[in-house]
Short mmCIF file of C-alpha atoms in Angstrom, two decimals:
data_model
loop_
_atom_site.label_atom_id
_atom_site.label_comp_id
_atom_site.label_asym_id
_atom_site.label_seq_id
_atom_site.Cartn_x
_atom_site.Cartn_y
_atom_site.Cartn_z
CA MET A 1 0.00 0.00 0.00
CA LYS A 2 1.26 3.43 -0.91
CA ARG A 3 1.66 5.85 2.00
CA ASN A 4 2.16 9.61 1.73
CA ILE A 5 4.47 10.79 4.55
CA LYS A 6 4.61 14.43 5.72
CA LEU A 7 7.77 15.66 7.46
CA THR A 8 8.29 18.88 9.43
CA ILE A 9 11.97 19.79 9.38
CA GLU A 10 14.42 22.21 10.95
CA TYR A 11 17.81 22.90 9.40
CA ASP A 12 20.83 25.12 9.72
CA GLY A 13 21.41 26.30 6.15
CA THR A 14 25.00 27.46 6.75
CA ASP A 15 26.69 24.44 5.16
CA PHE A 16 24.11 23.71 2.44
CA VAL A 17 23.97 25.08 -1.10
CA GLY A 18 20.20 25.16 -0.56
CA TRP A 19 17.18 22.89 -0.40
CA GLN A 20 17.08 21.63 -3.96
CA ARG A 21 19.11 18.66 -5.20
CA GLN A 22 21.79 19.72 -7.70
CA PRO A 23 24.87 18.21 -9.35
CA ASN A 24 27.42 19.95 -7.11
CA GLY A 25 27.16 20.74 -3.42
CA ARG A 26 25.43 19.49 -0.34
CA THR A 27 21.64 19.97 -0.30
CA VAL A 28 18.94 19.34 2.30
CA GLN A 29 16.78 17.45 -0.20
CA GLU A 30 19.58 15.04 -1.07
CA GLU A 31 20.44 14.36 2.58
CA LEU A 32 16.77 13.64 3.30
CA GLU A 33 16.40 11.38 0.25
CA LYS A 34 19.50 9.41 1.29
CA ALA A 35 18.21 8.94 4.85
CA VAL A 36 14.68 8.03 3.64
CA ALA A 37 16.15 5.47 1.21
CA THR A 38 18.21 3.86 3.99
CA VAL A 39 15.21 3.55 6.31
CA THR A 40 12.53 2.52 3.80
CA ARG A 41 14.82 0.64 1.39
CA GLU A 42 13.06 2.49 -1.42
CA GLN A 43 14.23 5.38 -3.59
CA SER A 44 11.74 8.19 -2.95
CA SER A 45 11.69 11.74 -4.17
CA VAL A 46 11.25 14.18 -1.26
CA THR A 47 9.24 17.32 -2.18
CA GLY A 48 9.68 20.49 -0.11
CA ALA A 49 7.24 23.37 0.46
CA GLY A 50 9.87 26.06 -0.02
CA ARG A 51 13.03 25.68 -2.08
CA THR A 52 15.25 27.71 0.21
CA ASP A 53 18.47 29.19 -1.23
CA SER A 54 22.03 28.52 -0.13
CA GLY A 55 22.55 29.63 3.48
CA VAL A 56 18.83 30.07 4.28
CA HIS A 57 17.61 28.28 7.43
CA ALA A 58 14.33 26.58 8.31
CA ARG A 59 12.54 26.10 11.60
CA GLY A 60 9.43 24.63 9.98
CA GLN A 61 10.08 23.41 6.43
CA VAL A 62 7.52 20.80 5.30
CA ALA A 63 8.26 17.96 2.90
CA ASN A 64 6.55 14.78 1.73
CA PHE A 65 7.40 11.50 0.03
CA ILE A 66 5.64 8.31 -1.05
CA THR A 67 6.61 4.91 0.36
CA THR A 68 5.22 1.38 0.57
CA ASN A 69 7.25 0.59 3.69
CA GLY A 70 5.08 -0.11 6.74
CA ILE A 71 7.37 1.44 9.38
CA SER A 72 5.54 3.40 12.13
CA THR A 73 5.80 7.20 12.04
CA THR A 74 7.46 7.19 15.50
CA GLU A 75 10.11 4.72 14.39
CA LEU A 76 10.59 6.58 11.10
CA GLN A 77 11.24 9.87 12.94
CA ARG A 78 13.72 8.23 15.31
CA SER A 79 15.57 6.50 12.45
CA LEU A 80 15.75 9.64 10.30
CA ASN A 81 17.10 11.72 13.19
CA GLY A 82 19.67 9.00 13.85
CA LEU A 83 20.82 8.92 10.23
CA LEU A 84 20.63 12.59 9.25
CA PRO A 85 23.60 14.93 9.72
CA HIS A 86 23.47 17.19 12.79
CA ASP A 87 22.38 20.25 10.82
CA ILE A 88 19.00 18.69 9.93
CA ALA A 89 16.38 17.64 12.52
CA VAL A 90 12.96 16.09 11.88
CA HIS A 91 10.34 17.55 14.25
CA SER A 92 7.39 15.44 13.19
CA VAL A 93 6.40 12.61 10.87
CA GLU A 94 2.72 12.22 9.96
CA GLU A 95 0.54 10.24 7.56
CA ALA A 96 -0.88 12.54 4.86
CA GLU A 97 -3.76 12.05 2.44
CA GLU A 98 -3.03 10.54 -0.95
CA GLY A 99 -3.21 13.84 -2.83
CA PHE A 100 -1.17 15.88 -0.37
CA SER A 101 1.85 17.74 -1.78
CA ALA A 102 4.09 19.74 0.59
CA ARG A 103 4.61 22.16 -2.29
CA TYR A 104 1.28 22.43 -4.09
CA SER A 105 -1.09 21.99 -1.12
CA ALA A 106 0.50 24.82 0.88
CA ILE A 107 -1.73 27.88 1.31
CA CYS A 108 0.67 30.08 3.29
CA ARG A 109 4.40 30.30 3.93
CA HIS A 110 5.87 32.30 6.78
CA TYR A 111 9.41 33.71 6.62
CA ARG A 112 11.29 35.86 9.14
CA TYR A 113 14.45 37.86 8.56
CA PHE A 114 16.76 38.72 11.50
CA ILE A 115 19.04 41.77 11.61
CA ALA A 116 21.40 42.09 14.60
CA THR A 117 21.75 45.72 15.64
CA ARG A 118 24.87 45.14 17.72
CA PRO A 119 27.94 42.92 17.14
CA THR A 120 27.18 39.28 17.85
CA ALA A 121 29.27 36.12 18.08
CA LEU A 122 26.58 33.58 18.99
CA GLU A 123 24.24 34.63 16.16
CA ARG A 124 26.84 35.36 13.49
CA ASN A 125 25.46 32.61 11.20
CA PHE A 126 21.82 33.53 11.87
CA THR A 127 21.63 37.31 11.51
CA TRP A 128 22.72 40.16 9.24
CA GLU A 129 24.85 42.45 11.42
CA LEU A 130 24.18 46.12 10.71
CA GLY A 131 25.84 48.86 12.72
CA TYR A 132 23.90 51.87 11.45
CA ALA A 133 20.69 53.38 12.82
CA MET A 134 17.47 52.60 10.97
CA ASP A 135 14.05 54.27 11.05
CA VAL A 136 11.68 51.39 11.79
CA ASP A 137 8.59 53.53 11.09
CA LYS A 138 9.70 54.22 7.54
CA MET A 139 10.51 50.55 7.05
CA ASN A 140 7.06 49.60 8.28
CA HIS A 141 5.48 52.15 5.96
CA ALA A 142 7.05 50.24 3.05
CA ALA A 143 6.32 46.83 4.62
CA PHE A 144 2.61 47.60 5.13
CA SER A 145 2.21 48.86 1.56
CA ILE A 146 2.80 45.38 0.06
CA MET A 147 -0.10 43.78 1.94
CA GLY A 148 -2.63 42.15 -0.40
CA ILE A 149 -2.13 41.03 -4.00
CA HIS A 150 0.72 42.70 -5.91
CA ASP A 151 3.08 41.94 -8.79
CA PHE A 152 6.50 41.34 -7.20
CA GLN A 153 8.65 41.03 -10.33
CA ALA A 154 10.82 43.92 -9.06
CA PHE A 155 11.76 41.69 -6.10
CA CYS A 156 12.31 38.47 -8.06
CA LYS A 157 15.57 37.13 -9.46
CA ALA A 158 15.60 37.91 -13.19
CA GLU A 159 16.31 34.37 -14.36
CA SER A 160 13.28 32.87 -12.59
CA GLU A 161 10.89 31.06 -14.87
CA VAL A 162 7.42 31.56 -13.46
CA GLU A 163 4.09 32.11 -15.17
CA HIS A 164 3.31 35.27 -13.23
CA HIS A 165 4.66 37.33 -10.33
CA LEU A 166 1.49 37.87 -8.29
CA CYS A 167 1.67 37.10 -4.58
CA ASN A 168 -0.96 37.56 -1.89
CA VAL A 169 0.79 39.00 1.18
CA MET A 170 -1.07 38.35 4.45
CA GLU A 171 1.51 39.75 6.89
CA SER A 172 4.39 42.15 6.38
CA CYS A 173 5.90 44.02 9.31
CA TRP A 174 9.09 44.98 11.13
CA GLN A 175 9.52 44.57 14.85
CA GLN A 176 12.33 46.19 16.82
CA THR A 177 13.82 44.67 20.00
CA ASP A 178 16.85 45.79 22.01
CA ARG A 179 19.19 43.67 19.84
CA HIS A 180 17.29 42.89 16.65
CA MET A 181 15.15 44.19 13.82
CA ILE A 182 12.91 41.35 12.68
CA TYR A 183 10.90 41.31 9.44
CA SER A 184 7.99 38.88 9.44
CA VAL A 185 6.18 38.11 6.18
CA ARG A 186 3.46 35.62 5.21
CA ALA A 187 2.18 35.02 1.69
CA ASN A 188 0.53 32.33 -0.41
CA ARG A 189 3.75 32.09 -2.44
CA PHE A 190 7.18 33.69 -2.67
CA LEU A 191 9.27 34.36 -5.78
CA HIS A 192 12.95 33.47 -6.01
CA GLY A 193 14.98 35.85 -3.78
CA MET A 194 11.86 37.88 -2.89
CA VAL A 195 12.25 38.21 0.89
CA ARG A 196 15.95 39.08 0.65
CA ALA A 197 15.29 41.71 -2.05
CA LEU A 198 12.46 43.22 0.03
CA VAL A 199 14.67 43.32 3.14
CA GLY A 200 17.61 44.86 1.24
CA THR A 201 15.32 47.55 -0.21
CA MET A 202 13.59 48.33 3.08
CA VAL A 203 16.94 48.58 4.90
CA ASN A 204 17.98 51.19 2.32
CA ILE A 205 14.82 53.11 3.20
CA GLY A 206 15.41 52.70 6.95
CA ARG A 207 18.92 54.10 6.76
CA GLY A 208 17.83 57.01 4.57
CA TYR A 209 19.60 55.84 1.43
CA THR A 210 16.39 55.36 -0.56
CA PRO A 211 13.52 57.88 -0.06
CA ILE A 212 10.34 56.21 1.20
CA GLU A 213 8.43 57.73 -1.75
CA ASP A 214 10.50 55.58 -4.13
CA PHE A 215 9.23 52.28 -2.74
CA GLN A 216 5.94 52.35 -4.65
CA THR A 217 7.80 53.32 -7.85
CA ILE A 218 10.19 50.38 -7.41
CA LEU A 219 7.31 47.94 -6.84
CA GLU A 220 5.42 49.19 -9.89
CA SER A 221 8.52 49.19 -12.13
CA ARG A 222 8.62 45.35 -12.13
CA GLN A 223 12.37 45.71 -12.70
CA ARG A 224 14.72 43.91 -10.31
CA SER A 225 17.43 46.50 -11.04
CA LYS A 226 15.33 49.23 -9.37
CA ALA A 227 15.16 47.43 -6.01
CA GLY A 228 17.97 47.21 -3.45
CA GLN A 229 20.65 44.55 -3.14
CA ALA A 230 19.55 41.24 -1.68
CA ALA A 231 20.10 40.93 2.08
CA PRO A 232 22.50 38.07 3.01
CA SER A 233 20.86 34.65 3.13
CA LYS A 234 22.08 33.81 6.63
CA GLY A 235 19.45 36.06 8.30
CA LEU A 236 16.49 34.33 6.62
CA PHE A 237 14.34 31.59 8.21
CA LEU A 238 11.45 29.61 6.74
CA GLU A 239 9.38 29.52 9.93
CA ARG A 240 6.22 27.67 9.00
CA VAL A 241 4.06 26.36 6.19
CA THR A 242 0.27 26.22 6.49
CA TYR A 243 -2.08 23.78 4.67
CA MET B 1 48.23 57.88 32.59
CA LYS B 2 47.03 54.40 33.45
CA ARG B 3 43.49 53.60 32.40
CA ASN B 4 41.45 50.60 33.57
CA ILE B 5 39.22 49.40 30.73
CA LYS B 6 36.12 47.25 31.29
CA LEU B 7 34.85 45.07 28.41
CA THR B 8 31.51 43.26 28.11
CA ILE B 9 31.90 40.33 25.77
CA GLU B 10 29.85 37.69 23.96
CA TYR B 11 31.40 34.51 22.62
CA ASP B 12 30.55 31.21 21.03
CA GLY B 13 32.58 28.71 23.10
CA THR B 14 32.32 25.88 20.52
CA ASP B 15 35.80 26.29 19.07
CA PHE B 16 37.60 27.41 22.24
CA VAL B 17 39.32 25.26 24.87
CA GLY B 18 37.92 27.77 27.37
CA TRP B 19 38.45 31.30 28.64
CA GLN B 20 41.84 30.90 30.28
CA ARG B 21 45.13 31.21 28.39
CA GLN B 22 47.00 27.88 28.22
CA PRO B 23 49.95 26.37 26.34
CA ASN B 24 47.85 24.40 23.84
CA GLY B 25 44.57 25.37 22.26
CA ARG B 26 42.65 28.45 21.29
CA THR B 27 41.36 30.53 24.24
CA VAL B 28 39.15 33.61 24.51
CA GLN B 29 41.64 35.34 26.82
CA GLU B 30 44.51 34.92 24.37
CA GLU B 31 42.45 36.19 21.41
CA LEU B 32 41.45 39.27 23.44
CA GLU B 33 45.03 39.91 24.59
CA LYS B 34 46.29 39.69 21.00
CA ALA B 35 43.63 42.15 19.77
CA VAL B 36 44.21 44.54 22.70
CA ALA B 37 47.99 44.46 22.06
CA THR B 38 47.46 45.29 18.38
CA VAL B 39 45.20 48.25 19.15
CA THR B 40 47.03 49.70 22.17
CA ARG B 41 50.58 48.67 21.15
CA GLU B 42 51.03 47.45 24.73
CA GLN B 43 51.09 43.93 26.18
CA SER B 44 48.20 43.82 28.66
CA SER B 45 46.86 40.96 30.70
CA VAL B 46 43.05 40.65 30.28
CA THR B 47 41.26 39.43 33.44
CA GLY B 48 37.85 37.75 33.10
CA ALA B 49 35.00 37.54 35.64
CA GLY B 50 34.33 33.85 34.97
CA ARG B 51 36.90 31.36 33.68
CA THR B 52 34.49 29.43 31.49
CA ASP B 53 35.43 25.87 30.49
CA SER B 54 35.94 24.50 27.01
CA GLY B 55 32.71 24.72 24.99
CA VAL B 56 30.91 27.06 27.43
CA HIS B 57 29.41 30.22 25.87
CA ALA B 58 29.02 33.77 27.15
CA ARG B 59 26.44 36.45 26.42
CA GLY B 60 27.78 38.81 29.08
CA GLN B 61 31.32 37.92 30.17
CA VAL B 62 33.13 40.90 31.73
CA ALA B 63 36.88 41.48 31.51
CA ASN B 64 39.30 44.32 32.25
CA PHE B 65 42.82 45.40 31.39
CA ILE B 66 45.19 48.27 32.12
CA THR B 67 46.54 50.52 29.36
CA THR B 68 48.26 53.88 28.97
CA ASN B 69 46.98 54.29 25.40
CA GLY B 70 44.63 57.27 25.01
CA ILE B 71 42.28 55.75 22.39
CA SER B 72 38.58 56.57 22.90
CA THR B 73 36.31 53.78 24.17
CA THR B 74 34.19 54.03 20.98
CA GLU B 75 37.23 53.63 18.75
CA LEU B 76 38.61 50.84 20.94
CA GLN B 77 35.34 48.87 20.63
CA ARG B 78 35.26 49.33 16.85
CA SER B 79 38.92 48.28 16.49
CA LEU B 80 38.57 45.22 18.73
CA ASN B 81 35.47 44.02 16.86
CA GLY B 82 37.34 44.51 13.61
CA LEU B 83 40.36 42.49 14.79
CA LEU B 84 38.72 39.74 16.84
CA PRO B 85 37.65 36.44 15.25
CA HIS B 86 33.94 36.10 14.42
CA ASP B 87 33.18 33.98 17.49
CA ILE B 88 33.98 36.85 19.89
CA ALA B 89 32.07 40.16 19.96
CA VAL B 90 32.64 43.13 22.25
CA HIS B 91 29.31 44.66 23.36
CA SER B 92 30.67 47.56 25.36
CA VAL B 93 33.91 49.27 26.38
CA GLU B 94 33.89 51.51 29.45
CA GLU B 95 36.36 53.33 31.69
CA ALA B 96 36.53 51.65 35.12
CA GLU B 97 37.90 52.90 38.44
CA GLU B 98 41.53 52.22 39.27
CA GLY B 99 40.79 49.37 41.70
CA PHE B 100 38.20 47.62 39.53
CA SER B 101 38.83 43.93 38.81
CA ALA B 102 36.40 42.04 36.54
CA ARG B 103 37.11 38.98 38.69
CA TYR B 104 37.42 40.22 42.27
CA SER B 105 34.94 43.12 42.16
CA ALA B 106 32.07 40.92 40.90
CA ILE B 107 29.28 40.39 43.42
CA CYS B 108 27.05 38.13 41.35
CA ARG B 109 27.37 35.85 38.33
CA HIS B 110 24.39 34.61 36.34
CA TYR B 111 24.51 31.36 34.36
CA ARG B 112 21.80 29.64 32.33
CA TYR B 113 21.77 26.06 31.08
CA PHE B 114 19.64 25.11 28.04
CA ILE B 115 18.22 21.64 27.41
CA ALA B 116 16.42 21.04 24.10
CA THR B 117 13.46 18.71 24.60
CA ARG B 118 13.08 17.93 20.90
CA PRO B 119 15.66 17.31 18.15
CA THR B 120 17.25 20.53 16.97
CA ALA B 121 19.60 21.46 14.15
CA LEU B 122 19.85 25.22 14.67
CA GLU B 123 20.67 24.94 18.38
CA ARG B 124 22.84 21.82 18.25
CA ASN B 125 25.90 23.71 19.56
CA PHE B 126 23.92 25.63 22.19
CA THR B 127 21.75 23.02 23.93
CA TRP B 128 21.88 19.56 25.47
CA GLU B 129 19.39 17.46 23.50
CA LEU B 130 17.44 15.09 25.75
CA GLY B 131 14.65 12.92 24.41
CA TYR B 132 13.20 11.60 27.66
CA ALA B 133 10.42 13.09 29.79
CA MET B 134 11.48 14.96 32.91
CA ASP B 135 9.50 16.00 36.00
CA VAL B 136 10.17 19.75 36.26
CA ASP B 137 8.55 19.95 39.72
CA LYS B 138 11.03 17.46 41.18
CA MET B 139 13.90 19.31 39.50
CA ASN B 140 12.70 22.59 41.00
CA HIS B 141 12.41 20.95 44.41
CA ALA B 142 16.16 20.20 44.21
CA ALA B 143 16.95 23.58 42.61
CA PHE B 144 15.15 25.58 45.32
CA SER B 145 16.91 23.64 48.11
CA ILE B 146 20.33 25.10 47.24
CA MET B 147 19.22 28.72 47.72
CA GLY B 148 21.33 30.56 50.31
CA ILE B 149 24.82 29.68 51.58
CA HIS B 150 25.90 26.04 51.19
CA ASP B 151 29.07 24.01 50.80
CA PHE B 152 29.15 22.87 47.17
CA GLN B 153 32.18 20.57 47.24
CA ALA B 154 29.98 17.69 46.00
CA PHE B 155 29.45 19.72 42.79
CA CYS B 156 33.06 20.85 42.32
CA LYS B 157 35.77 19.21 40.21
CA ALA B 158 38.03 17.26 42.61
CA GLU B 159 41.30 18.82 41.43
CA SER B 160 40.15 22.40 42.10
CA GLU B 161 42.36 24.31 44.49
CA VAL B 162 40.13 26.68 46.43
CA GLU B 163 40.18 27.74 50.07
CA HIS B 164 36.58 26.78 50.70
CA HIS B 165 33.49 25.60 48.81
CA LEU B 166 30.86 27.98 50.18
CA CYS B 167 28.66 29.77 47.64
CA ASN B 168 25.73 32.10 48.23
CA VAL B 169 23.01 31.15 45.74
CA MET B 170 20.53 33.97 45.01
CA GLU B 171 18.53 32.29 42.23
CA SER B 172 18.12 28.65 41.29
CA CYS B 173 15.17 27.49 39.22
CA TRP B 174 14.03 25.51 36.19
CA GLN B 175 11.66 26.89 33.60
CA GLN B 176 9.90 24.75 31.00
CA THR B 177 8.89 26.03 27.55
CA ASP B 178 7.49 24.09 24.59
CA ARG B 179 10.99 23.27 23.31
CA HIS B 180 13.35 23.82 26.25
CA MET B 181 14.08 23.24 29.90
CA ILE B 182 16.15 26.17 31.16
CA TYR B 183 18.05 26.26 34.44
CA SER B 184 18.83 29.76 35.70
CA VAL B 185 21.25 30.22 38.60
CA ARG B 186 22.84 33.29 40.23
CA ALA B 187 25.49 33.20 42.96
CA ASN B 188 28.32 35.30 44.36
CA ARG B 189 30.78 32.68 43.06
CA PHE B 190 30.80 29.34 41.26
CA LEU B 191 33.19 26.42 41.74
CA HIS B 192 34.85 24.63 38.83
CA GLY B 193 32.24 22.54 36.96
CA MET B 194 29.52 23.45 39.48
CA VAL B 195 26.62 24.38 37.18
CA ARG B 196 27.18 21.37 34.92
CA ALA B 197 27.36 18.98 37.91
CA LEU B 198 24.16 20.50 39.37
CA VAL B 199 22.37 20.19 36.01
CA GLY B 200 23.53 16.58 35.50
CA THR B 201 22.33 15.64 39.00
CA MET B 202 18.98 17.42 38.68
CA VAL B 203 18.35 15.81 35.27
CA ASN B 204 18.87 12.41 36.93
CA ILE B 205 16.20 13.42 39.46
CA GLY B 206 13.86 14.71 36.76
CA ARG B 207 13.99 11.48 34.79
CA GLY B 208 13.50 9.35 37.92
CA TYR B 209 16.99 7.87 37.95
CA THR B 210 17.95 9.49 41.29
CA PRO B 211 15.28 9.75 44.04
CA ILE B 212 14.58 13.37 45.04
CA GLU B 213 15.33 12.41 48.67
CA ASP B 214 18.96 11.72 47.73
CA PHE B 215 19.69 15.29 46.65
CA GLN B 216 20.23 16.60 50.19
CA THR B 217 22.45 13.60 50.99
CA ILE B 218 24.56 14.27 47.88
CA LEU B 219 24.94 17.97 48.79
CA GLU B 220 25.94 17.15 52.38
CA SER B 221 28.37 14.38 51.36
CA ARG B 222 30.80 16.93 49.88
CA GLN B 223 31.94 14.13 47.56
CA ARG B 224 31.88 14.78 43.84
CA SER B 225 31.48 11.03 43.20
CA LYS B 226 28.01 11.09 44.81
CA ALA B 227 26.64 13.69 42.37
CA GLY B 228 25.60 13.01 38.76
CA GLN B 229 27.71 13.26 35.64
CA ALA B 230 28.45 16.77 34.40
CA ALA B 231 26.01 18.01 31.73
CA PRO B 232 27.74 18.81 28.39
CA SER B 233 29.40 22.23 28.28
CA LYS B 234 27.65 23.32 25.07
CA GLY B 235 24.35 24.04 26.91
CA LEU B 236 25.93 26.49 29.39
CA PHE B 237 25.93 30.30 29.05
CA LEU B 238 27.53 32.94 31.28
CA GLU B 239 24.71 35.47 30.96
CA ARG B 240 25.76 38.39 33.12
CA VAL B 241 28.12 39.59 35.83
CA THR B 242 27.03 42.18 38.39
CA TYR B 243 29.30 44.66 40.25
#
């Protein structure tokens, strides 16, 4: 009998070239497929909800695969955590319905981006360290303006092959703590490099490099060259995927 | 003119053999002394408040050194952070009084120990991962019982050369969250290996391996062999030092 298995996964993206299997470099997908093959004795393709880039982390990535092996979900989780390298951890293993796809069934993805506002040693692989002052109100003015359905081509890597660039943004806001600026964003889908391009552009606004009035112009231009440089991948976390 | 400079420091202990300078191995003290010598062009000895062991981290270690160099504290902080390796960060640089010693002037040290209660990839260097259920009430029963002045020889490495083993404990408690068990302890001083021996012993109580009634007997025995195994160093953080 075919079973559809849903995994919830945490990983430290530092030493990966990203989620997606590729000819050169260590990927999360490949490590998972190797571990799944060892446990189930079947070659399965593991599909992820978000194909995170090199260096991007995940606290709640979701993936699924098909197997005919009858192993219990508890035993499967234990075996995978025993086999996987230390920078990947499986938080849960569940039975999913036949038609479930971690990628296509997802209705919302939640990312957060962490900026450290003072020098840090412990979080050096998990934050973008920025020494200059930023105006969080201006950054939130830009962040709030992308709520709802918009064309995000200006914040999408040029080489991406997608049918359209419309995303429905359900949350977009900056929060300031004593040591961090945190950008939290939820949408039905994200384009390639979108969160990092948004963060890079909004940081330019926060530090006064880009006037706040230009943000709308950048968004409407649909040209990646108008937006700011991508923020470093190490500050980005895929927090959660909703179905 | 001699200046006494106080540093507040964060470090990731993973790749250090500890705070204290020694013939072999990379130490936080030696890295700081090298950076200070480069900036001030003087050889200064850097004294730390807590001589953390190999693998132990710090969010708020305090250190001081003497210099005759007239560099401003702002410039000194910037230069040190530029020179130091990425696993050390200087949070603040202040002028201290002539008699100030980071070690001997301290009146209270605050440590926290982090246990991860589910598999983790992102925190693998910063937590002790424990899969079994623990009774936090029993652990707090033991934790509360060490409040006040007690002889902690049972929780001190045997080879330590100290005049006495009395410590005044001002805080000692466990807190449970959805993913962690956190032990928070404040005292005027700590003996060598004390927090890790306390955590190891209290975990044995929490998992039902050591009866709660034995804790008082262990404390009063003054024998390290009666207490539990030391918890791994990677879960321990020196949070703050008070003067």
